[in-house]
CSV table of C-alpha atoms in Angstrom, one decimal:
chain,number,residue,atom,x,y,z
A,197,UNK,CA,12.5,22.0,19.5
A,198,UNK,CA,12.7,21.0,15.8
A,199,UNK,CA,9.7,19.7,14.0
A,200,UNK,CA,9.4,15.9,13.5
A,201,UNK,CA,9.9,14.6,10.0
A,202,UNK,CA,8.6,11.1,10.7
A,203,UNK,CA,7.2,8.5,8.3
A,204,UNK,CA,3.5,9.3,9.2
A,205,UNK,CA,3.8,13.1,9.3
A,206,UNK,CA,0.8,15.1,8.2
A,207,UNK,CA,-1.4,12.0,7.8
A,208,UNK,CA,-4.2,12.7,10.3
A,209,UNK,CA,-6.9,12.6,7.6
A,210,UNK,CA,-5.1,10.3,5.2
A,211,UNK,CA,-4.4,7.5,7.7
A,212,UNK,CA,-7.6,7.3,9.7
A,213,UNK,CA,-9.8,4.2,9.6
A,214,UNK,CA,-12.8,4.9,7.4
A,215,UNK,CA,-14.9,1.8,7.7
A,216,UNK,CA,-14.6,-1.9,8.2
A,217,UNK,CA,-13.5,-3.5,4.9
A,218,UNK,CA,-14.0,-7.1,6.0
A,219,UNK,CA,-11.5,-9.8,5.2
A,220,UNK,CA,-12.3,-10.7,1.6
A,221,UNK,CA,-9.5,-8.6,0.2
A,222,UNK,CA,-7.0,-10.7,2.2
A,223,UNK,CA,-8.2,-13.9,0.6
A,224,UNK,CA,-7.7,-12.7,-3.0
A,225,UNK,CA,-5.1,-14.5,-5.0
A,226,UNK,CA,-2.9,-12.1,-6.9
A,227,UNK,CA,-1.0,-13.1,-10.0
A,228,UNK,CA,1.8,-11.4,-11.9
A,229,UNK,CA,0.4,-8.7,-14.2
A,230,UNK,CA,-2.7,-8.0,-12.1
A,231,UNK,CA,-3.7,-4.4,-11.5
A,232,UNK,CA,-3.9,-3.4,-7.8
A,233,UNK,CA,-4.7,-0.2,-5.9
A,234,UNK,CA,-2.5,0.8,-2.9
A,235,UNK,CA,-5.0,1.4,-0.1
A,236,UNK,CA,-3.1,1.9,3.2
A,237,UNK,CA,-4.6,0.2,6.3
A,238,UNK,CA,-3.5,2.5,9.2
A,239,UNK,CA,-4.0,-0.2,11.8
A,240,UNK,CA,-1.3,-2.3,10.3
A,241,UNK,CA,2.2,-0.7,10.5
A,242,UNK,CA,4.2,-3.6,9.0
A,243,UNK,CA,4.7,-3.5,5.3
A,244,UNK,CA,3.1,-0.1,5.0
A,245,UNK,CA,4.0,1.8,1.8
A,246,UNK,CA,4.8,5.5,2.0
A,247,UNK,CA,1.9,7.9,2.2
A,248,UNK,CA,2.7,9.4,-1.3
A,249,UNK,CA,1.6,6.1,-2.9
A,250,UNK,CA,-1.9,6.1,-1.3
A,251,UNK,CA,-4.6,5.5,-4.0
A,252,UNK,CA,-2.2,4.8,-6.9
A,253,UNK,CA,-2.7,2.0,-9.3
A,254,UNK,CA,0.2,-0.4,-10.2
A,255,UNK,CA,0.8,-3.8,-11.6
A,256,UNK,CA,2.0,-6.8,-9.6
A,257,UNK,CA,5.6,-7.7,-10.5
A,258,UNK,CA,6.2,-10.5,-8.0
A,259,UNK,CA,4.1,-12.4,-5.5
A,260,UNK,CA,5.7,-13.2,-2.2
A,261,UNK,CA,4.4,-15.2,0.8
A,262,UNK,CA,2.9,-12.2,2.7
A,263,UNK,CA,3.5,-9.3,0.3
A,264,UNK,CA,3.5,-8.1,-3.2
A,265,UNK,CA,6.1,-6.2,-5.3
A,266,UNK,CA,4.2,-3.6,-7.3
A,267,UNK,CA,5.4,-1.4,-10.2
A,268,UNK,CA,3.9,2.1,-10.0
A,269,UNK,CA,4.4,4.6,-12.8
A,270,UNK,CA,5.1,8.1,-11.4
A,271,UNK,CA,5.9,10.7,-14.0
A,272,UNK,CA,8.7,9.4,-16.2
A,273,UNK,CA,9.8,6.8,-13.7
A,274,UNK,CA,8.5,3.4,-12.6
A,275,UNK,CA,8.8,2.9,-8.8
A,276,UNK,CA,9.0,-0.6,-7.3
A,277,UNK,CA,7.0,-0.8,-4.0
A,278,UNK,CA,6.9,-3.7,-1.6
A,279,UNK,CA,3.6,-3.8,0.3
A,280,UNK,CA,1.8,-6.4,2.4
A,281,UNK,CA,-1.6,-7.7,1.4
A,282,UNK,CA,-3.4,-5.5,4.0
A,283,UNK,CA,-2.4,-2.4,2.1
A,284,UNK,CA,-3.5,-3.6,-1.4
A,285,UNK,CA,-6.8,-4.3,-3.0
A,286,UNK,CA,-7.7,-5.5,-6.5
A,287,UNK,CA,-8.4,-2.8,-9.2
A,288,UNK,CA,-12.0,-3.2,-10.4
């Protein structure tokens, strides 16, 4: 039987719930140009970015009703990621 190549493959340690973060990060108002950290919440599957973007810092390009469009520089490229608010926290 061939090995699965699913979206959450090899994420046992990466996508485990560490501690209760509370709800204050959901109430934060993001503006265009803000710096944010992609911090995946494994209990929410909707709007989850790919595991390779976990922990990366990007800038908000567009604010939508329930999600953000984030520009993340990777090497010589700039990737555009759409992530819901549960998977994003403000950069300190």
